[in-house]
Structure formats: structure tokens, C-alpha cells
CSV table of C-alpha atoms and ligand atoms in Angstrom, one decimal:
chain,number,residue,atom,x,y,z
Y,1,MET,CA,184.4,237.8,32.3
Y,2,LEU,CA,183.2,234.6,30.8
Y,3,SER,CA,180.5,234.2,28.2
Y,4,THR,CA,177.5,232.3,29.5
Y,5,GLU,CA,178.5,229.3,27.4
Y,6,GLN,CA,182.1,229.3,28.8
Y,7,ASN,CA,180.6,229.7,32.2
Y,8,GLU,CA,178.4,226.6,31.7
Y,9,ARG,CA,181.3,224.6,30.4
Y,10,LEU,CA,183.4,225.3,33.4
Y,11,THR,CA,180.7,225.0,36.1
Y,12,ARG,CA,178.5,222.0,35.1
Y,13,VAL,CA,179.8,218.7,36.4
Y,14,GLY,CA,176.9,216.2,35.8
Y,15,LYS,CA,177.5,213.0,33.9
Y,16,GLY,CA,178.1,213.5,30.2
Y,17,THR,CA,179.0,217.2,30.5
Y,18,PRO,CA,182.5,218.2,29.4
Y,19,MET,CA,183.6,219.1,32.9
Y,20,GLY,CA,181.8,216.2,34.4
Y,21,THR,CA,183.7,213.9,32.1
Y,22,MET,CA,187.0,215.5,32.9
Y,23,MET,CA,186.4,215.5,36.6
Y,24,ARG,CA,185.5,211.8,36.5
Y,25,ARG,CA,189.1,211.0,35.4
Y,26,TYR,CA,190.4,211.9,38.9
Y,27,TRP,CA,190.1,210.5,42.4
Y,28,HIS,CA,188.0,212.6,44.7
Y,29,PRO,CA,187.5,212.8,48.5
Y,30,ILE,CA,183.9,211.8,49.2
Y,31,ALA,CA,183.8,211.7,53.0
Y,32,LEU,CA,185.9,212.1,56.1
Y,33,SER,CA,186.9,208.9,57.8
Y,34,ALA,CA,185.1,210.4,60.8
Y,35,GLU,CA,181.8,210.3,58.9
Y,36,LEU,CA,182.0,206.5,59.1
Y,37,PRO,CA,183.4,206.1,62.6
Y,38,GLU,CA,182.4,202.5,63.3
Y,39,LYS,CA,182.7,199.1,61.8
Y,40,ASP,CA,179.2,197.9,60.9
Y,41,GLY,CA,177.9,201.4,61.7
Y,42,ALA,CA,175.0,203.1,59.8
Y,43,PRO,CA,175.7,203.7,56.1
Y,44,ILE,CA,175.6,207.2,54.8
Y,45,VAL,CA,174.7,208.9,51.4
Y,46,ARG,CA,177.1,211.3,49.9
Y,47,LYS,CA,176.9,213.1,46.6
Y,48,LEU,CA,179.7,213.4,44.1
Y,49,LEU,CA,179.5,215.1,40.7
Y,50,GLY,CA,175.7,215.0,40.7
Y,51,GLU,CA,175.5,211.3,41.6
Y,52,ARG,CA,174.4,209.7,44.9
Y,53,PHE,CA,176.5,207.0,46.5
Y,54,VAL,CA,176.1,204.9,49.6
Y,55,LEU,CA,179.1,204.5,51.9
Y,56,PHE,CA,179.5,202.0,54.6
Y,57,ARG,CA,182.3,200.5,56.7
Y,58,ASP,CA,182.2,196.7,56.9
Y,59,THR,CA,183.0,194.3,59.8
Y,60,ALA,CA,186.7,194.3,58.9
Y,61,GLY,CA,186.8,198.2,58.7
Y,62,ARG,CA,186.9,198.3,54.9
Y,63,VAL,CA,184.9,201.1,53.3
Y,64,GLY,CA,182.5,200.5,50.4
Y,65,VAL,CA,181.3,203.1,48.0
Y,66,MET,CA,178.3,201.9,45.9
Y,67,ASP,CA,175.4,203.2,43.8
Y,68,GLU,CA,172.6,204.1,46.1
Y,69,ALA,CA,169.9,202.0,44.4
Y,70,CYS,CA,169.8,198.3,45.2
Y,71,LEU,CA,170.7,196.2,42.3
Y,72,HIS,CA,167.5,194.1,42.7
Y,73,ARG,CA,164.7,196.6,42.6
Y,74,GLY,CA,166.1,199.9,43.5
Y,75,ALA,CA,165.5,200.4,47.3
Y,76,SER,CA,168.1,202.7,48.8
Y,77,MET,CA,171.0,200.8,50.2
Y,78,ALA,CA,171.3,203.7,52.8
Y,79,LEU,CA,168.5,201.9,54.6
Y,80,GLY,CA,170.5,198.7,54.7
Y,81,ARG,CA,171.8,196.6,57.5
Y,82,VAL,CA,175.6,196.6,57.7
Y,83,GLU,CA,176.6,193.2,59.1
Y,84,GLU,CA,179.0,190.3,58.9
Y,85,GLY,CA,181.2,191.5,56.1
Y,86,GLY,CA,178.7,193.4,53.9
Y,87,ILE,CA,175.6,195.5,53.5
Y,88,ARG,CA,172.2,194.0,53.3
Y,89,CYS,CA,169.2,195.6,51.6
Y,90,ILE,CA,166.3,195.7,54.0
Y,91,TYR,CA,163.7,195.2,51.2
Y,92,HIS,CA,164.4,191.5,50.1
Y,93,GLY,CA,167.7,191.0,52.0
Y,94,TRP,CA,170.2,190.9,49.1
Y,95,LYS,CA,173.7,191.3,50.6
Y,96,PHE,CA,176.8,192.9,49.0
Y,97,SER,CA,180.4,193.1,49.9
Y,98,VAL,CA,182.5,196.3,49.6
Y,99,ASP,CA,183.6,194.9,46.2
Y,100,GLY,CA,180.1,194.5,45.0
Y,101,ASP,CA,180.0,190.7,45.2
Y,102,LEU,CA,176.5,189.4,45.8
Y,103,LEU,CA,176.8,187.3,48.9
Y,104,ASP,CA,173.2,186.4,49.7
Y,105,THR,CA,169.8,186.4,48.1
Y,106,PRO,CA,167.3,185.1,50.7
Y,107,ASN,CA,164.2,185.4,48.4
Y,108,HIS,CA,166.0,183.5,45.5
Y,109,PRO,CA,167.9,180.3,46.6
Y,110,ASP,CA,169.3,179.6,43.1
Y,111,PRO,CA,173.0,180.4,43.6
Y,112,ARG,CA,173.6,181.3,39.9
Y,113,VAL,CA,172.3,184.8,40.3
Y,114,LYS,CA,175.1,185.5,42.7
Y,115,GLU,CA,177.6,184.6,40.1
Y,116,ARG,CA,175.9,186.6,37.4
Y,117,LEU,CA,175.3,189.9,39.2
Y,118,LYS,CA,177.6,192.4,40.8
Y,119,ALA,CA,176.7,195.7,42.4
Y,120,ALA,CA,178.2,198.9,41.1
Y,121,THR,CA,180.9,199.6,43.6
Y,122,TYR,CA,183.9,201.9,43.2
Y,123,PRO,CA,187.6,201.8,44.1
Y,124,VAL,CA,188.2,203.3,47.6
Y,125,ARG,CA,191.3,204.5,49.4
Y,126,GLU,CA,191.3,205.8,52.9
Y,127,GLN,CA,194.2,208.0,53.9
Y,128,SER,CA,195.0,210.8,56.3
Y,129,GLY,CA,191.4,211.0,57.5
Y,130,LEU,CA,189.9,211.2,54.1
Y,131,ILE,CA,187.9,208.6,52.1
Y,132,TRP,CA,188.7,208.8,48.4
Y,133,THR,CA,186.9,207.2,45.5
Y,134,TYR,CA,187.2,206.9,41.7
Y,135,ILE,CA,184.0,206.8,39.7
Y,136,GLY,CA,185.4,207.2,36.2
Y,137,PRO,CA,186.0,204.6,33.5
Y,138,LYS,CA,187.4,201.4,35.0
Y,139,GLU,CA,190.2,201.0,32.4
Y,140,LYS,CA,191.4,204.6,33.0
Y,141,GLU,CA,191.9,204.6,36.7
Y,142,PRO,CA,194.8,206.9,37.4
Y,143,PRO,CA,197.4,206.4,40.2
Y,144,PHE,CA,196.3,207.3,43.6
Y,145,ARG,CA,198.1,210.5,44.7
Y,146,ARG,CA,200.1,211.2,47.8
Y,147,TYR,CA,200.2,214.7,49.2
Y,148,ALA,CA,202.6,216.4,51.6
Y,149,PHE,CA,200.1,216.0,54.4
Y,150,ASP,CA,200.2,212.3,54.0
Y,151,GLU,CA,203.7,212.4,55.4
Y,152,ALA,CA,202.7,214.1,58.6
Y,153,PRO,CA,202.2,212.0,61.7
Y,154,PRO,CA,198.5,211.8,62.7
Y,155,GLU,CA,198.8,214.1,65.7
Y,156,ARG,CA,200.1,216.8,63.4
Y,157,ARG,CA,197.2,216.6,61.1
Y,158,ARG,CA,193.5,217.3,61.2
Y,159,ALA,CA,190.8,217.1,58.6
Y,160,ASN,CA,187.4,218.8,58.4
Y,161,ARG,CA,184.6,219.2,55.8
Y,162,VAL,CA,182.3,222.1,55.0
Y,163,ASN,CA,179.4,221.6,52.5
Y,164,VAL,CA,178.4,225.0,50.9
Y,165,ARG,CA,175.5,225.6,48.7
Y,166,ALA,CA,177.5,227.1,45.9
Y,167,ASN,CA,179.1,225.8,42.7
Y,168,TYR,CA,182.7,224.4,43.2
Y,169,LEU,CA,184.2,227.1,40.9
Y,170,GLN,CA,183.0,229.9,43.1
Y,171,VAL,CA,184.5,228.3,46.2
Y,172,TRP,CA,187.8,227.4,44.4
Y,173,GLU,CA,188.1,230.9,43.0
Y,174,ALA,CA,187.9,232.4,46.5
Y,175,GLY,CA,190.9,230.2,47.3
Y,176,THR,CA,193.0,231.6,44.4
Y,177,ASP,CA,192.1,235.2,45.1
Y,178,SER,CA,194.8,236.8,47.1
Y,179,SER,CA,193.4,240.3,47.4
Y,180,HIS,CA,190.3,239.3,49.4
Y,181,VAL,CA,192.4,237.9,52.2
Y,182,GLY,CA,193.5,241.3,53.6
Y,183,ILE,CA,190.0,242.7,53.2
Y,184,LEU,CA,187.2,240.2,53.8
Y,185,HIS,CA,189.3,238.6,56.5
Y,186,SER,CA,190.4,241.9,58.0
Y,187,ASN,CA,189.6,240.8,61.6
Y,188,VAL,CA,192.4,238.3,61.4
Y,189,THR,CA,194.7,239.7,58.8
Y,190,ARG,CA,194.7,243.4,59.7
Y,191,PRO,CA,194.1,243.5,63.4
Y,192,GLY,CA,195.5,247.1,63.4
Y,193,TRP,CA,192.2,248.2,61.9
Y,194,LEU,CA,190.4,246.7,64.8
Y,195,LYS,CA,192.9,247.6,67.6
Y,196,ALA,CA,192.7,251.2,66.7
Y,197,GLU,CA,189.1,251.1,67.8
Y,198,GLY,CA,189.9,249.2,70.9
Y,199,ALA,CA,188.1,246.0,69.8
Y,200,GLN,CA,188.8,242.5,71.2
Y,201,VAL,CA,191.4,240.8,69.0
Y,202,ASP,CA,192.0,237.1,68.9
Y,203,GLU,CA,195.7,237.2,69.2
Y,204,PHE,CA,196.1,233.5,69.0
Y,205,ALA,CA,194.2,233.2,65.8
Y,206,ILE,CA,196.3,236.0,64.3
Y,207,LYS,CA,199.6,234.4,65.3
Y,208,ASP,CA,198.4,231.0,64.1
Y,209,MET,CA,196.7,231.9,60.9
Y,210,VAL,CA,198.5,234.7,59.1
Y,211,SER,CA,201.9,236.4,58.6
Y,212,ASP,CA,202.6,240.0,59.3
Y,213,ALA,CA,202.4,241.7,56.0
Y,214,TRP,CA,198.7,242.1,55.3
Y,215,ASP,CA,198.4,245.8,55.6
Y,216,ASP,CA,199.4,246.0,52.0
Y,217,MET,CA,195.9,245.5,50.5
Y,218,ALA,CA,197.0,245.6,46.9
Y,219,PRO,CA,199.6,242.8,46.7
Y,220,LYS,CA,201.5,242.3,43.5
Y,221,LEU,CA,200.6,239.0,41.9
Y,222,GLU,CA,202.9,236.8,39.9
Y,223,LEU,CA,201.9,233.5,38.3
Y,224,GLU,CA,203.6,230.5,36.8
Y,225,ASN,CA,202.1,227.5,35.1
Y,226,THR,CA,203.1,224.0,36.3
Y,227,GLY,CA,202.2,220.5,35.4
Y,228,PHE,CA,199.6,220.2,38.2
Y,229,GLY,CA,198.0,223.6,37.3
Y,230,TYR,CA,199.8,226.7,38.4
Y,231,HIS,CA,201.1,228.5,41.4
Y,232,TYR,CA,201.0,232.2,42.2
Y,233,VAL,CA,202.6,234.5,44.7
Y,234,GLY,CA,201.2,237.5,46.5
Y,235,ILE,CA,204.0,240.0,47.1
Y,236,ARG,CA,203.4,242.5,49.9
Y,237,LYS,CA,205.5,245.4,50.9
Y,238,ILE,CA,206.8,245.3,54.5
Y,239,GLY,CA,207.5,248.7,56.0
Y,240,ASP,CA,209.7,250.8,53.7
Y,241,GLY,CA,209.6,248.2,51.0
Y,242,GLN,CA,213.2,246.9,51.3
Y,243,GLN,CA,211.8,243.6,52.3
Y,244,VAL,CA,208.7,241.9,50.9
Y,245,ASN,CA,206.5,239.1,52.1
Y,246,VAL,CA,206.0,236.5,49.5
Y,247,ARG,CA,203.3,233.9,49.8
Y,248,LEU,CA,203.2,231.1,47.3
Y,249,THR,CA,200.0,229.2,46.7
Y,250,PRO,CA,199.9,226.0,44.6
Y,251,VAL,CA,196.7,225.4,42.7
Y,252,PHE,CA,196.2,221.9,41.3
Y,253,MET,CA,193.7,220.1,39.2
Y,254,PRO,CA,190.9,219.2,39.5
Y,255,HIS,CA,189.9,221.3,42.5
Y,256,GLY,CA,192.9,221.7,44.9
Y,257,ARG,CA,195.0,224.4,46.5
Y,258,MET,CA,197.3,224.8,49.4
Y,259,ILE,CA,197.3,227.6,51.9
Y,260,MET,CA,200.3,228.4,54.0
Y,261,HIS,CA,200.0,229.5,57.6
Y,262,PRO,CA,202.9,230.3,60.0
Y,263,ASN,CA,202.9,227.0,61.7
Y,264,PHE,CA,200.9,224.7,59.5
Y,265,TYR,CA,199.6,224.4,55.9
Y,266,ALA,CA,196.1,223.6,54.7
Y,267,THR,CA,195.5,221.5,51.7
Y,268,VAL,CA,192.0,222.1,50.4
Y,269,PHE,CA,189.8,220.2,47.9
Y,270,ASP,CA,186.7,222.0,46.7
Y,271,VAL,CA,184.9,218.9,45.5
Y,272,PRO,CA,181.7,219.3,43.5
Y,273,MET,CA,178.8,217.4,45.1
Y,274,ASP,CA,176.6,218.6,42.2
Y,275,ASP,CA,176.3,221.8,40.2
Y,276,GLU,CA,175.1,223.8,43.2
Y,277,ASN,CA,176.8,222.3,46.1
Y,278,THR,CA,180.5,221.9,47.1
Y,279,ALA,CA,182.1,219.8,49.7
Y,280,THR,CA,185.3,221.6,50.8
Y,281,PHE,CA,187.7,219.1,52.5
Y,282,ASN,CA,190.4,220.8,54.4
Y,283,VAL,CA,193.4,218.9,55.7
Y,284,ASP,CA,195.8,220.9,58.0
Y,285,ALA,CA,199.3,219.5,58.6
Y,286,SER,CA,202.2,220.8,60.5
Y,287,ASP,CA,206.0,220.2,60.5
Y,288,VAL,CA,206.4,221.7,63.9
Y,289,LYS,CA,203.4,221.2,66.2
Y,290,GLU,CA,200.4,219.1,67.2
Y,291,LEU,CA,197.1,220.2,65.7
Y,292,VAL,CA,193.8,220.2,67.5
Y,293,LEU,CA,190.6,220.0,65.3
Y,294,GLU,CA,188.5,222.0,67.8
Y,295,GLU,CA,190.9,224.9,67.5
Y,296,ARG,CA,190.6,224.9,63.7
Y,297,MET,CA,186.8,224.8,64.0
Y,298,GLN,CA,186.9,227.8,66.3
Y,299,ARG,CA,189.2,229.8,64.0
Y,300,SER,CA,187.0,229.1,61.1
Y,301,GLY,CA,183.8,230.2,62.9
Y,302,LEU,CA,182.3,226.7,62.7
Y,303,THR,CA,181.6,226.1,66.4
Y,304,ASP,CA,178.5,228.4,66.2
Y,305,PRO,CA,175.5,226.0,65.7
Y,306,ARG,CA,173.6,228.7,63.7
Y,307,PHE,CA,176.3,228.4,61.0
Y,308,TYR,CA,177.4,224.8,60.9
Y,309,LYS,CA,175.8,221.5,61.4
Y,310,ASP,CA,176.4,218.0,60.0
Y,311,HIS,CA,179.4,219.2,58.1
Y,312,THR,CA,177.3,221.7,56.3
Y,313,PHE,CA,177.2,225.5,56.3
Y,314,ILE,CA,173.6,226.2,57.2
Y,315,ALA,CA,173.2,230.0,57.6
Y,316,THR,CA,171.0,231.3,54.8
Y,317,GLU,CA,170.0,234.7,53.5
Y,318,GLU,CA,166.5,234.3,55.1
Y,319,THR,CA,168.2,235.2,58.4
Y,320,GLY,CA,170.5,237.7,56.8
Y,321,PHE,CA,173.2,235.0,57.4
Y,322,TYR,CA,173.2,236.3,61.1
Y,323,GLN,CA,175.4,239.1,60.0
Y,324,ASP,CA,176.3,241.2,63.1
Y,325,ARG,CA,175.5,244.8,61.9
Y,326,ALA,CA,176.2,246.3,65.3
Y,327,ALA,CA,179.7,244.9,65.4
Y,328,MET,CA,180.3,246.3,61.9
Y,329,ARG,CA,179.0,249.8,62.9
Y,330,GLU,CA,181.1,249.8,66.0
Y,331,LYS,CA,184.1,248.6,64.0
Y,332,ARG,CA,184.5,245.5,66.1
Y,333,SER,CA,184.2,243.4,63.0
Y,334,TRP,CA,184.9,244.2,59.3
Y,335,SER,CA,182.5,241.7,57.8
Y,336,GLY,CA,180.0,241.1,60.6
Y,337,PHE,CA,181.1,237.4,60.6
Y,338,HIS,CA,183.4,235.5,62.8
Y,339,GLY,CA,186.1,233.3,61.4
Y,340,LEU,CA,187.6,232.7,58.0
Y,341,THR,CA,185.2,230.0,56.8
Y,342,GLN,CA,182.1,231.9,57.9
Y,343,GLU,CA,183.3,234.8,55.8
Y,344,ASP,CA,184.3,232.7,52.7
Y,345,SER,CA,181.2,230.6,52.8
Y,346,VAL,CA,178.9,233.6,53.1
Y,347,VAL,CA,180.3,235.5,50.2
Y,348,CYS,CA,180.2,232.3,48.0
Y,349,LEU,CA,176.6,231.6,49.0
Y,350,SER,CA,175.6,235.2,48.4
Y,351,MET,CA,176.7,234.9,44.7
Y,352,GLY,CA,173.8,232.4,44.1
Y,353,PRO,CA,174.3,228.7,43.5
Y,354,VAL,CA,175.9,229.0,40.1
Y,355,PHE,CA,177.3,232.5,39.5
Y,356,ASP,CA,177.0,233.8,35.9
Y,357,ARG,CA,180.4,235.3,35.2
Y,358,SER,CA,179.2,237.2,32.2
Y,359,ASN,CA,178.1,239.8,34.8
Y,360,GLU,CA,181.5,240.4,36.5
Y,361,HIS,CA,184.1,243.1,36.0
Y,362,LEU,CA,187.6,241.8,36.6
Y,363,VAL,CA,190.7,243.8,37.5
Y,364,ALA,CA,194.4,243.1,37.7
Y,365,ALA,CA,194.0,241.8,41.3
Y,366,ASP,CA,191.9,238.9,39.9
Y,367,ALA,CA,194.8,237.5,37.9
Y,368,GLY,CA,194.8,234.3,40.0
Y,369,VAL,CA,191.2,233.7,39.2
Y,370,VAL,CA,191.7,234.3,35.5
Y,371,ARG,CA,194.6,231.9,35.5
Y,372,LEU,CA,192.5,229.3,37.3
Y,373,ARG,CA,189.9,229.4,34.5
Y,374,GLN,CA,192.5,229.3,31.8
Y,375,ARG,CA,194.2,226.2,33.3
Y,376,LEU,CA,190.9,224.5,33.9
Y,377,ALA,CA,189.8,225.3,30.3
Y,378,MET,CA,193.2,223.9,29.1
Y,379,SER,CA,192.7,220.7,31.1
Y,380,LEU,CA,189.2,220.4,29.6
Y,381,GLU,CA,190.6,220.7,26.1
Y,382,LEU,CA,193.1,218.0,26.8
Y,383,SER,CA,190.3,215.7,28.1
Y,384,GLU,CA,188.1,216.4,25.1
Y,385,GLY,CA,191.0,215.8,22.8
Y,386,GLY,CA,191.3,212.3,24.2
Y,387,GLN,CA,194.4,213.0,26.3
Y,388,ASP,CA,194.8,212.8,30.1
Y,389,PRO,CA,193.7,216.0,31.8
Y,390,MET,CA,196.2,218.1,33.7
Y,391,GLY,CA,198.4,216.3,36.2
Y,392,LEU,CA,196.4,213.2,36.2
Y,393,GLN,CA,199.3,210.8,36.3
Y,394,TYR,CA,201.1,212.4,39.2
Y,395,GLU,CA,201.3,209.8,41.9
Y,396,ASP,CA,203.7,211.7,44.1
Y,397,MET,CA,202.4,215.2,44.9
Y,398,THR,CA,204.3,215.4,48.2
Y,399,LYS,CA,206.7,218.1,46.9
Y,400,VAL,CA,203.8,220.4,46.0
Y,401,LYS,CA,204.0,222.9,48.8
Y,402,GLY,CA,203.6,226.7,49.2
Y,403,PHE,CA,205.7,229.0,51.3
Y,404,ASP,CA,205.3,232.2,53.2
Y,405,ARG,CA,208.6,234.0,53.6
Y,406,ASN,CA,210.1,237.5,53.8
Y,407,LEU,CA,212.7,238.2,51.1
Y,408,PRO,CA,214.8,241.2,50.0
Y,409,ALA,CA,212.7,243.0,47.4
Y,410,SER,CA,215.4,242.4,44.8
Y,411,GLU,CA,215.5,238.6,45.2
Y,412,SER,CA,213.4,236.3,42.9
Y,413,TRP,CA,210.9,234.1,44.6
Y,414,LYS,CA,211.2,231.6,41.7
Y,415,LEU,CA,214.4,230.2,43.3
Y,416,TYR,CA,212.2,228.9,46.1
Y,417,ALA,CA,209.6,227.4,43.8
Y,418,ARG,CA,212.1,225.2,41.8
Y,419,ASP,CA,210.7,221.9,43.2
Y,420,HIS,CA,207.5,222.7,41.4
Y,421,THR,CA,208.9,223.7,38.1
Y,422,GLU,CA,211.4,220.9,38.0
Y,423,LEU,CA,209.3,218.0,39.3
Y,424,TYR,CA,206.0,219.1,37.8
Y,425,PRO,CA,206.9,220.9,34.6
Y,426,GLU,CA,204.2,222.6,32.6
Y,427,GLU,CA,202.9,220.4,29.8
Y,428,LYS,CA,204.4,220.9,26.3
Y,429,PHE,CA,202.7,220.4,23.0
G,501,FES,S1,165.3,196.0,46.4
G,501,FES,FE1,167.0,195.4,47.5
G,501,FES,S2,166.8,193.3,47.8
G,501,FES,FE2,165.1,193.9,46.7
G,502,FE2,FE1,189.0,233.6,52.2
């Protein structure tokens, strides 16, 4: 449980709020490369931390991220013409480069204004299908991180995005909550439950998405702090308990986590668009096989147009989220939803845009969620004390990786997590 004040501290991300200030110290994904497919194509508006930005791809393919309002008199640059190395406001024709240089002012021939004024644009990096930006204080720009997925060849990588109308912490907490996986996602993780009733089972999804130890619904959780945040393991008994399945999940500031699947791993960023909306960027990468985006969308339940459109989860409570009650009754479906992301999104949405955690009742199974809040609060304290928030200076995050393996029950999983504790040791004071 959190007090209402603590809850506000952790969830509000607007400019000037404690969390908004901390978040602004990091780089964030703001769009998929696929959202700006063409040079000189239409600009787009995207929200980040409660602010609106216009993104465009210029003639040379470079991406610009700028304040939405035109520097001159505030028309939206999203209406602009993207042409010949810049974006031109349609109101009076002022034209800007991706770096904010004022290139042309057709209604004001005096060239001095071009030297004097510069549009508010932000540093951009495009990597592995994501467009990243940094909107914090200029003099404090941290190194741009590399993740393990950045090392995968393009055909073994795929990126997608889901906007959900829920505060980022709700969405992130679902990703640090091991015990829901074997319950909410029963269709995929405990197919035995379905098979017993003779239901159709998506064998491919099961093989692709989960390991074989999910029938233990009360996994033992163990946690360890690291310099990037923490990692936790869910330990599940296999058969007679001589062997256990251990699944390690790294959780890293300011909104990241990594989920291991048998043949690939997902790196997920739950980026706050504003207090009430989250853009979840998911990058899958594999060491062993090619990855097809369409397959991921199907597994996630995002090919159904009632649920997903324009990168946004659109089912709402007005339609009962299209929950399939007949399938639930007949035990063809646990949740009445199809696919992991449908299930996760619906429960996050159902909590209301910003859940008030003074109303919850935590149990031991929620240890990962509690740790997340503790680490986030610690990072916030560092930031408020004038220090760098947690993990800010890590440039190389490529060794941050989870695992999913079966071990003799007597063996310590920590041996296999040494990369984390040695390369990214917990902060000391
Ligand atoms: S408002 Fe954009 S050029 Fe005048
Ligand atoms: Fe989930």
C-alpha cells in the first residue's frame, strides 16, 4: 500500500513534478521508426511526459523532434510541409531544420531574425526500430544507452508499440508481477487447464512464449538490487521438486524490463505519455531465429481491430472490453480475452487511469511490485538530492539480460546473474 501522497509522487510525470523531473534526466523512446516511414512524409504528434512534440523525417532521412507550437505565432507544426531539408509551417511559411535552425521566413525578408531565433528541438537517436529523444536539461544530457537487442541483426528483431490509457506505473508493475503470469495468462501458460476441457490450444504460442513450469501458481520470489534497478527470479517447482524452473527478470530505470521467452527475449519500455497514458514499446530479439512482427501481434491479441488501432489499445469498458463470457463459461478461455497484451492492457485499464494504491492489499507474491516502488523512490531521492538518478550513466546495458532455466533445487541462481551484480553493482552511499 502507498499513501495517497506517495502514490502521487510516483505516478505524476508532468513538468516540475518530482517524478517528471527525474524522468526528464533519461532518454526515452518516443516513436517507432515505422511511425515515420518516409523521407519528407507527413509529420506526427507524439506525447511524452505530458508534453506534445512534432516528429518529422527530413529529405536526408534524419528525424527531428520539436515543440509542437511554431516559434512564430504558435500554429501546430504538425500541419507543416516537410520538404527540402526541413519542416515549413503552413501559416506564414517559416521553415526549420531538424536542429531547429530557422532556414526561411518568407513574410520577413530581414535575415537577422534567422540568426537570432532557433526552434526548440531535442536530441534524437534512431536505433533498432525505435526513435529516442532527450527532453531534459541540455547540460545534463546522459550517454545514449545500448541494449542487448541492439546487437541482434535486423531480421532477428522486431519492435511494436501499444498505447494504453493507464498510468505508466500500473503498466510497469504488471511487468514486475510474476504471479499473474500463470493466472491471468492461463490460456498460454497453463494449457493443461484448457486441454482438460478439450479446448483449442495454440500450441505454437505456447512453445514460443513460455517455458514448461507454470503449473506452480505460487512461485517463490527472490530479489536483488542492482545499479540499474533490480532483478528478481520466480522459482517454480517442476514435478517432484528436485528441479526448479528459474526465470530472471531485470527491471531497470526509468521504465524498463526484460522478459525471457524460450527462443527470444522482449525488452519493454513503459514510457509515460502523460499521467494517464502509457506507450509500451516492445522490442523482441532472438539469438537463434528470425522474428516476424505479424506473429508477435497475433500472439499478443493485437490483430483484432476491435482491440488495437493506430498503435493504441482501443477497447473500452463501454463495450465490456469485448470480454468473451461464453468462452469463459465453457472453459475455453480463462480471461475471456485472447493474447497476452489484450489481457495485460485490459486489467491495467480496468484499474482506472491513475490507480490509488492506498486502496490495495499486498501479499508476499507482490514482492516484485513493492521492490519496484522502493527502487523508484530511491531514484527519486537521488534526483531530488541533486545526484544522478539510478543507472543514468550506463552507456552499455548490453549485458543486462534475463534467463529462463531449469536448475537443481539446491543450486543458487545468483551464480547465473553475476554479470549484473559485477557490471552494474548496486549504488553505495
Ligand atoms: S505561426 Fe508558423 S510561421 Fe507563423
Ligand atoms: Fe502479463
